[in-house]
mmCIF file of C-alpha atoms in Angstrom:
data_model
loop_
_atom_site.group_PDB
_atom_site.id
_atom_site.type_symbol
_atom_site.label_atom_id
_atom_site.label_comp_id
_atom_site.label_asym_id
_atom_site.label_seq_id
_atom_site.Cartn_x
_atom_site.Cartn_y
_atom_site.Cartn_z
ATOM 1 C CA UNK A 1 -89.930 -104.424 17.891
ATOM 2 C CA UNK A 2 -87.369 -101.762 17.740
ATOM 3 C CA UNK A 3 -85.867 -101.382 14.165
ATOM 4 C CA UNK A 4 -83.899 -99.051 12.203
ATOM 5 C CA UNK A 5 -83.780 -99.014 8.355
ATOM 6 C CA UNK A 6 -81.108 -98.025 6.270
ATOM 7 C CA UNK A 7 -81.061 -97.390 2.334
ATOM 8 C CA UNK A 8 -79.192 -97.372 -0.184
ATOM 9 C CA UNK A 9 -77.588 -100.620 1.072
ATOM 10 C CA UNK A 10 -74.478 -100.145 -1.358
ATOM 11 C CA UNK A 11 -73.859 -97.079 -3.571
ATOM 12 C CA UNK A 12 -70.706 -96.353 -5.682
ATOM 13 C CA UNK A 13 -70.059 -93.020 -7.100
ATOM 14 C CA UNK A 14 -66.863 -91.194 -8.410
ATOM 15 C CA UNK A 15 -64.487 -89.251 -6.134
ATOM 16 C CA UNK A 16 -65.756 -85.484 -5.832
ATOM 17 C CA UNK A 17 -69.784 -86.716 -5.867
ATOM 18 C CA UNK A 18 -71.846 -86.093 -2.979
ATOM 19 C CA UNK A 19 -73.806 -88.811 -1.369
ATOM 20 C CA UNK A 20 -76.635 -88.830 1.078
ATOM 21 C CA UNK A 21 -77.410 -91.681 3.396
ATOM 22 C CA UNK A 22 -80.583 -92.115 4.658
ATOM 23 C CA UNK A 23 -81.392 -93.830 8.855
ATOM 24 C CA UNK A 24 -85.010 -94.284 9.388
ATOM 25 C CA UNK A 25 -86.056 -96.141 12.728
ATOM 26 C CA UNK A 26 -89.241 -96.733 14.974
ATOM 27 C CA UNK A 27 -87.741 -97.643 18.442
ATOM 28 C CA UNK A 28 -89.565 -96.874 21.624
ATOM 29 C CA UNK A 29 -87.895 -94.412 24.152
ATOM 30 C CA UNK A 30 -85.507 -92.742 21.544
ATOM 31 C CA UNK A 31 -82.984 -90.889 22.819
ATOM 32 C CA UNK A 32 -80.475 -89.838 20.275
ATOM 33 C CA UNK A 33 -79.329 -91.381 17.002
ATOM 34 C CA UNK A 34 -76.002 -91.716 15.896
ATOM 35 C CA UNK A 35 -73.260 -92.775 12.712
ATOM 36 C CA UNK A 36 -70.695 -94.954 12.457
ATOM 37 C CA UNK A 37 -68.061 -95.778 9.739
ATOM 38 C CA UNK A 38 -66.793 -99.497 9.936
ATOM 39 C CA UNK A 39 -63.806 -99.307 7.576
ATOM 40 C CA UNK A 40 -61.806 -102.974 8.731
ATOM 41 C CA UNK A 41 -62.378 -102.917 11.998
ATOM 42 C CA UNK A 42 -64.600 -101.232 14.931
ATOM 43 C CA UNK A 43 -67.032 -98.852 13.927
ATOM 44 C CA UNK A 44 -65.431 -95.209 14.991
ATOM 45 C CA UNK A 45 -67.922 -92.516 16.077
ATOM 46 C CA UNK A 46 -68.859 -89.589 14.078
ATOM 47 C CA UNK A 47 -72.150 -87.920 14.844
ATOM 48 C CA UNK A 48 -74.906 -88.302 17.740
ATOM 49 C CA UNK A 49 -78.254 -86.584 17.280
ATOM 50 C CA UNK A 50 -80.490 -85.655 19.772
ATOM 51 C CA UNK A 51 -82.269 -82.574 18.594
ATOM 52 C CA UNK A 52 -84.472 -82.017 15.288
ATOM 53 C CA UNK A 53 -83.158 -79.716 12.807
ATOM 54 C CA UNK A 54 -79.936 -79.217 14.164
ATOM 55 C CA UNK A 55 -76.903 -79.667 11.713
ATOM 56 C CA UNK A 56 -73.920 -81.706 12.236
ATOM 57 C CA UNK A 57 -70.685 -81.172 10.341
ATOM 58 C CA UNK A 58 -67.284 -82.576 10.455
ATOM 59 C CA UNK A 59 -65.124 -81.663 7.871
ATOM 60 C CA UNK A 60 -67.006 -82.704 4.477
ATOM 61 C CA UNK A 61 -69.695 -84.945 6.600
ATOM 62 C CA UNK A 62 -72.906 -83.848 7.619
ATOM 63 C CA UNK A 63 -75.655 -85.041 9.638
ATOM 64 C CA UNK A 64 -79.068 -84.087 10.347
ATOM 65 C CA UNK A 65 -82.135 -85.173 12.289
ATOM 66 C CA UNK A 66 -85.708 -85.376 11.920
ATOM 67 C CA UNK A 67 -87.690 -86.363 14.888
ATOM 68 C CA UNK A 68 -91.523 -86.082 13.390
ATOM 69 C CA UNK A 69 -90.597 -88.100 10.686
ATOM 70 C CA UNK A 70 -87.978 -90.660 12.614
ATOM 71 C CA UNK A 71 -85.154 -90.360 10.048
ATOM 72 C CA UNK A 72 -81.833 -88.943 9.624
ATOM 73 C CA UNK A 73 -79.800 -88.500 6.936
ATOM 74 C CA UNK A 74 -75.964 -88.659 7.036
ATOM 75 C CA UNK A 75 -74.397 -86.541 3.806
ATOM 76 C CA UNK A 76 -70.512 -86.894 2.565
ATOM 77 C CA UNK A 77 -69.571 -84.002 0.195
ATOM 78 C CA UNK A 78 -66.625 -84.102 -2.374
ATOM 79 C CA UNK A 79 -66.084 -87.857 -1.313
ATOM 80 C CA UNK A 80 -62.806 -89.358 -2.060
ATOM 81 C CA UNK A 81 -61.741 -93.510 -2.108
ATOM 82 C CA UNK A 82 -61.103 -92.655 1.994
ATOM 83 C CA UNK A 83 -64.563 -92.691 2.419
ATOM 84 C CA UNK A 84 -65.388 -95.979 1.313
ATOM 85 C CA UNK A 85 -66.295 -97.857 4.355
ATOM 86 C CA UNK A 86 -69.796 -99.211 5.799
ATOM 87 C CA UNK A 87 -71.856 -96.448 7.660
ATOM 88 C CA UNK A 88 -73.608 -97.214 10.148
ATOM 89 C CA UNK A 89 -76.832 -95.823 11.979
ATOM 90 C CA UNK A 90 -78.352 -96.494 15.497
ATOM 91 C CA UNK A 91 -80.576 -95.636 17.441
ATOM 92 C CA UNK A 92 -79.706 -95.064 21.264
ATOM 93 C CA UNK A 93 -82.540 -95.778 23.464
ATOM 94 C CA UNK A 94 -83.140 -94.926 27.119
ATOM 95 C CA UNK A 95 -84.836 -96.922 29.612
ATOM 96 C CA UNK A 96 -87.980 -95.710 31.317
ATOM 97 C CA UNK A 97 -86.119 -94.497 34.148
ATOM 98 C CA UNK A 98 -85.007 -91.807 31.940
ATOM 99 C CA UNK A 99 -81.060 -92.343 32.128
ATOM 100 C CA UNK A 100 -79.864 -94.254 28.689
ATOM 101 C CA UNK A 101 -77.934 -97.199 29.022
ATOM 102 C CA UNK A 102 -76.948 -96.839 25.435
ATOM 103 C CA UNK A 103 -78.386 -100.204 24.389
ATOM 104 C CA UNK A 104 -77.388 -99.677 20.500
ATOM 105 C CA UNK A 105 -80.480 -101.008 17.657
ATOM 106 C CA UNK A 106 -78.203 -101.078 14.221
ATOM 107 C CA UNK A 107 -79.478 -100.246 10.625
ATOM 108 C CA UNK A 108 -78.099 -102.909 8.208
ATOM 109 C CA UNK A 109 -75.501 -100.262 7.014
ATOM 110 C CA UNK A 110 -74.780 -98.892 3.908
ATOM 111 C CA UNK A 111 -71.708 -100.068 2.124
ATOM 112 C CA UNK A 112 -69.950 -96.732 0.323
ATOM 113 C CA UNK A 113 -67.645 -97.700 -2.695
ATOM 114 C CA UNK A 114 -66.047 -94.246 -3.750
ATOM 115 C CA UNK A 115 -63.529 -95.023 -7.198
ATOM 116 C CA UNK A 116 -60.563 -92.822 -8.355
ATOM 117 C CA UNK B 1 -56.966 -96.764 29.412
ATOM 118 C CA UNK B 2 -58.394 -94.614 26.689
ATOM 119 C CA UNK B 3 -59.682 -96.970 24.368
ATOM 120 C CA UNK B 4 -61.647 -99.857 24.253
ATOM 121 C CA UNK B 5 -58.851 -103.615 24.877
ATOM 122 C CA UNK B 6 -60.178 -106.925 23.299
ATOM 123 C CA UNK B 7 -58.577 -109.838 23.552
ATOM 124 C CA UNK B 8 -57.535 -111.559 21.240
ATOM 125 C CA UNK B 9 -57.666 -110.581 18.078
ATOM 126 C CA UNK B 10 -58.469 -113.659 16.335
ATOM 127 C CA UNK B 11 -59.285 -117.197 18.067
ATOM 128 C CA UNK B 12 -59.658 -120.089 16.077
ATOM 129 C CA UNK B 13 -61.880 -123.528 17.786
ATOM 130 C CA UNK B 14 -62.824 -126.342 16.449
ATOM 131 C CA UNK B 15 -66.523 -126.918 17.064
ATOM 132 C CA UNK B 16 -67.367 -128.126 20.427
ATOM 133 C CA UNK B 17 -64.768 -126.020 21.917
ATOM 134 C CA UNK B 18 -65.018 -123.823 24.716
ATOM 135 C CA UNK B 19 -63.879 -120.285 23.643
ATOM 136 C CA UNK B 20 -63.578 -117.027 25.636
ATOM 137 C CA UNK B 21 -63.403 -113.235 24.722
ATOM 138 C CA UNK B 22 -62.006 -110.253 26.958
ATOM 139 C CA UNK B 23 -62.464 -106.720 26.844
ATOM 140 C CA UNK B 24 -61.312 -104.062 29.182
ATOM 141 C CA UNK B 25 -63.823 -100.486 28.871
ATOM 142 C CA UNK B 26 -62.441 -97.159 28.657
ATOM 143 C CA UNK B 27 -61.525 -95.864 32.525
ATOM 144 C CA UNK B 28 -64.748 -94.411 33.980
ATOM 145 C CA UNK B 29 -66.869 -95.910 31.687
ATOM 146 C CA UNK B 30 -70.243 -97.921 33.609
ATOM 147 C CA UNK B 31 -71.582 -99.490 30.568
ATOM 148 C CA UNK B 32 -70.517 -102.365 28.497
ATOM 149 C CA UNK B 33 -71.696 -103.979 25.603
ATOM 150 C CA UNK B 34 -71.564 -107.306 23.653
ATOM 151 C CA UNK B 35 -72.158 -107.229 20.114
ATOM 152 C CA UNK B 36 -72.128 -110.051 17.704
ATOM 153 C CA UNK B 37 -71.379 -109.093 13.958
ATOM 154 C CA UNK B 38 -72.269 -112.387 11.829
ATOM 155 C CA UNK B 39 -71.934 -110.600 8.569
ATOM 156 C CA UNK B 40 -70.362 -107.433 7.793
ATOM 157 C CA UNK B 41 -72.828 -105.616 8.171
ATOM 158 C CA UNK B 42 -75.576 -106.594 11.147
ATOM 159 C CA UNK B 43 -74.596 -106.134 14.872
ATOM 160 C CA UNK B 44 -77.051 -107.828 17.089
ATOM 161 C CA UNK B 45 -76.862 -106.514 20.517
ATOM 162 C CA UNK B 46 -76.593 -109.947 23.147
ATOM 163 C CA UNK B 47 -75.961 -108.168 26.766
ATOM 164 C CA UNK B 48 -74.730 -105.163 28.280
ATOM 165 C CA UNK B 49 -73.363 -104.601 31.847
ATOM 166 C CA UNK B 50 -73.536 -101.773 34.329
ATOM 167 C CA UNK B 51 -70.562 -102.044 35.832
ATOM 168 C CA UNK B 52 -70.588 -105.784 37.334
ATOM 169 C CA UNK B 53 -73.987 -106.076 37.415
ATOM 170 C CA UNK B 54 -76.271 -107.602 33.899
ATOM 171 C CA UNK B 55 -77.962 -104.691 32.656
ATOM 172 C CA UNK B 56 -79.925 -106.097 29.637
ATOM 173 C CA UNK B 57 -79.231 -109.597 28.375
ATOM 174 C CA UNK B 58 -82.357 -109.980 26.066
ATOM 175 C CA UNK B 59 -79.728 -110.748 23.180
ATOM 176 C CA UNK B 60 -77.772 -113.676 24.945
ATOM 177 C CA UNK B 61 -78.304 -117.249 23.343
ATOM 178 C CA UNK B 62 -80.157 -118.909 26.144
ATOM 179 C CA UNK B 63 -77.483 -121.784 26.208
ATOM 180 C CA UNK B 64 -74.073 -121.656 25.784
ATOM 181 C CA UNK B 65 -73.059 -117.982 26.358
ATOM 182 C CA UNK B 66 -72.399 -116.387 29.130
ATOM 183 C CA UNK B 67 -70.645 -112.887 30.217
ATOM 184 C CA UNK B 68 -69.214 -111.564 32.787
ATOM 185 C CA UNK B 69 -67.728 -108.155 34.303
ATOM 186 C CA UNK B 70 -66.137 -108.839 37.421
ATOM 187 C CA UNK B 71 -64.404 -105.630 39.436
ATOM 188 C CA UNK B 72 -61.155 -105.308 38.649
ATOM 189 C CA UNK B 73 -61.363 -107.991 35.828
ATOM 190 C CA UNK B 74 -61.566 -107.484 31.970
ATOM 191 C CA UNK B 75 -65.224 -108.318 31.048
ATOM 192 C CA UNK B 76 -65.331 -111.699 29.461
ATOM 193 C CA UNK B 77 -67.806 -113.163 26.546
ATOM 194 C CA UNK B 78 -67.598 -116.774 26.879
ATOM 195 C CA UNK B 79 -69.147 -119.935 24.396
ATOM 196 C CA UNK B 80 -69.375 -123.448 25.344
ATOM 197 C CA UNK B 81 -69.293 -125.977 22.867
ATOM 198 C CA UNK B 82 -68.712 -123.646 20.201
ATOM 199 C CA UNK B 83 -70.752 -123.867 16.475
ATOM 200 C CA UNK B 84 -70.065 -123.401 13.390
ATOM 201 C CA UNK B 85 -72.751 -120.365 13.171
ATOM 202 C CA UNK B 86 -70.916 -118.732 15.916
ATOM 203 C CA UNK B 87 -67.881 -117.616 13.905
ATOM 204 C CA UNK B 88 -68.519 -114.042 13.681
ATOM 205 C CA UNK B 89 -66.528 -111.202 15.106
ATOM 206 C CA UNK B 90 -67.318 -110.386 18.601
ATOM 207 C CA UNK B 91 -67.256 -106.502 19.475
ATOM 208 C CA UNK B 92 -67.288 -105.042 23.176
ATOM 209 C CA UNK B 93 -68.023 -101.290 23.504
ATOM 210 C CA UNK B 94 -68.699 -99.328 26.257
ATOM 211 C CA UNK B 95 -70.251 -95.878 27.647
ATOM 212 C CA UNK B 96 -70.266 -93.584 30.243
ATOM 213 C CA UNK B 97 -72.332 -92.770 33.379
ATOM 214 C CA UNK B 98 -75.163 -91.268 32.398
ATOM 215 C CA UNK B 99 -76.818 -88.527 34.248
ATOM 216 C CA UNK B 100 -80.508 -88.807 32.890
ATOM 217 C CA UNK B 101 -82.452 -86.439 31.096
ATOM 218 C CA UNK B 102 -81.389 -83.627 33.268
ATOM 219 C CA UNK B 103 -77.908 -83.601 31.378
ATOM 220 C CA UNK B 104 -78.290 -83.129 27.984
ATOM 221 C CA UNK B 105 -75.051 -82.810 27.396
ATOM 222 C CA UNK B 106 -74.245 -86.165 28.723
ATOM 223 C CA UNK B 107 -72.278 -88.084 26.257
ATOM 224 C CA UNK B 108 -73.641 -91.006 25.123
ATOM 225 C CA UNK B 109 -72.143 -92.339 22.410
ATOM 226 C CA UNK B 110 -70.324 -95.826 22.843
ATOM 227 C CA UNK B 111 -66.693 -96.568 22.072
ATOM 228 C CA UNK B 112 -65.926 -100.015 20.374
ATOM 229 C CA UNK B 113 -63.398 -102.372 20.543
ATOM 230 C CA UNK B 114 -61.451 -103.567 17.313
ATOM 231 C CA UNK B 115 -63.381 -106.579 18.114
ATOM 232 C CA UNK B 116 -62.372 -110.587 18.406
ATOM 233 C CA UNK B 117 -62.948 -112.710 15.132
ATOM 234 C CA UNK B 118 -63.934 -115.972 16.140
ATOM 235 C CA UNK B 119 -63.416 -118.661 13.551
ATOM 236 C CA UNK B 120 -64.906 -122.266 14.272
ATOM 237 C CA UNK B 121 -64.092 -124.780 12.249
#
């Protein structure tokens, strides 16, 4: 069965720390993992993985992949009380045709507090 | 359009009730995909479309669900005789054509809905 893992489930830390969020998964036919942050609605896109040891950044977010070990870890620098949300992880899987029909397997999420 | 249209936002049934959800994909985009989100944090995946045709339905509640995406329709998530353990909120996303592993740059990443919160009471 195809799961992904996500830890810490909830973390609070002070505006300015830096957090790291951690995505492991065993799915069959991986094809690219990607983050999420559900503030009160949908979950808004903000990083797709595909290739090992290639760094993502946006801004003060940060996302990297490890395909040996099947995790990824999703790091907010200098947060601030914005950043509180849940972040989400999936895993994007692609058929055995080869094409991915983006079928999405969720992590549980980790829930972000950031305080003043 | 250029974002993902549910409809509507909030639906209240009593239980018993028949209720139905819409969503309209992003222009262009082949794929679309039912989520269920009981609590706030787990999705569970029930079926995706490719175009009007059932992709993968190995989430879908054998009875009572059903989903369709008709051409020239919004998609549409419907429950007979609602439950109380169906109130949840109900997100649609979809994704575009993909072109296989020969396109790596192929984007693959799916846009969601603000989702439908389904009360039943």
């Amino acid at each position: 069965e195809d799961k992904v893992v996500q830890s810490p489930l909830s973390l609070v830390v002070h505006e300015g720390d830096t957090v790291t969020l951690n995505c492991s998964y065993e799915v069959t036919n991986f094809r690219s993992l990607l983050w999420y942050k559900q503030e009160k609605k949908a979950p808004t896109f903000l990083f797709m993985l595909t290739s090992s040891g290639i760094e993502k950044k946006s801004g003060r977010l940060s996302s990297i992949l490890d395909k040996k070990e099947l995790f990824s870890i999703l790091n907010i620098t200098a947060t601030q009380t914005g950043d509180s949300a849940i972040y989400l992880c999936a895993a994007d899987l692609t058929n055995a045709g080869g094409t991915s029909y983006g079928k999405l397997t969720f992590g549980q999420g980790t829930i972000l507090t950031v305080h003043p | 359009g250029e974002e993902v249209a549910q409809t509507p936002k909030h639906l209240v049934r009593g239980e018993g009730q028949k209720a139905k959800l819409y969503c309209a994909p992003i222009k262009g985009h082949s794929y679309v995909f039912w989520y269920q989100q009981v609590l706030k944090n787990e999705f569970k995946f029930l079926i995706s479309f490719q175009n009007e045709n059932v992709f993968d339905e190995t989430g879908m509640p054998k009875e009572r669900f059903s989903a369709k995406c008709l051409p020239n329709s919004p998609c549409s998530l419907e429950i007979q005789a609602t439950k109380l353990e169906d109130s949840a909120v109900y997100f649609c996303a979809s994704s575009q054509r993909h072109r296989g592993l020969i396109s790596l740059l192929a984007n693959t990443e799916a846009f969601f809905g603000q989702g439908t919160r389904l009360t039943v009471v």
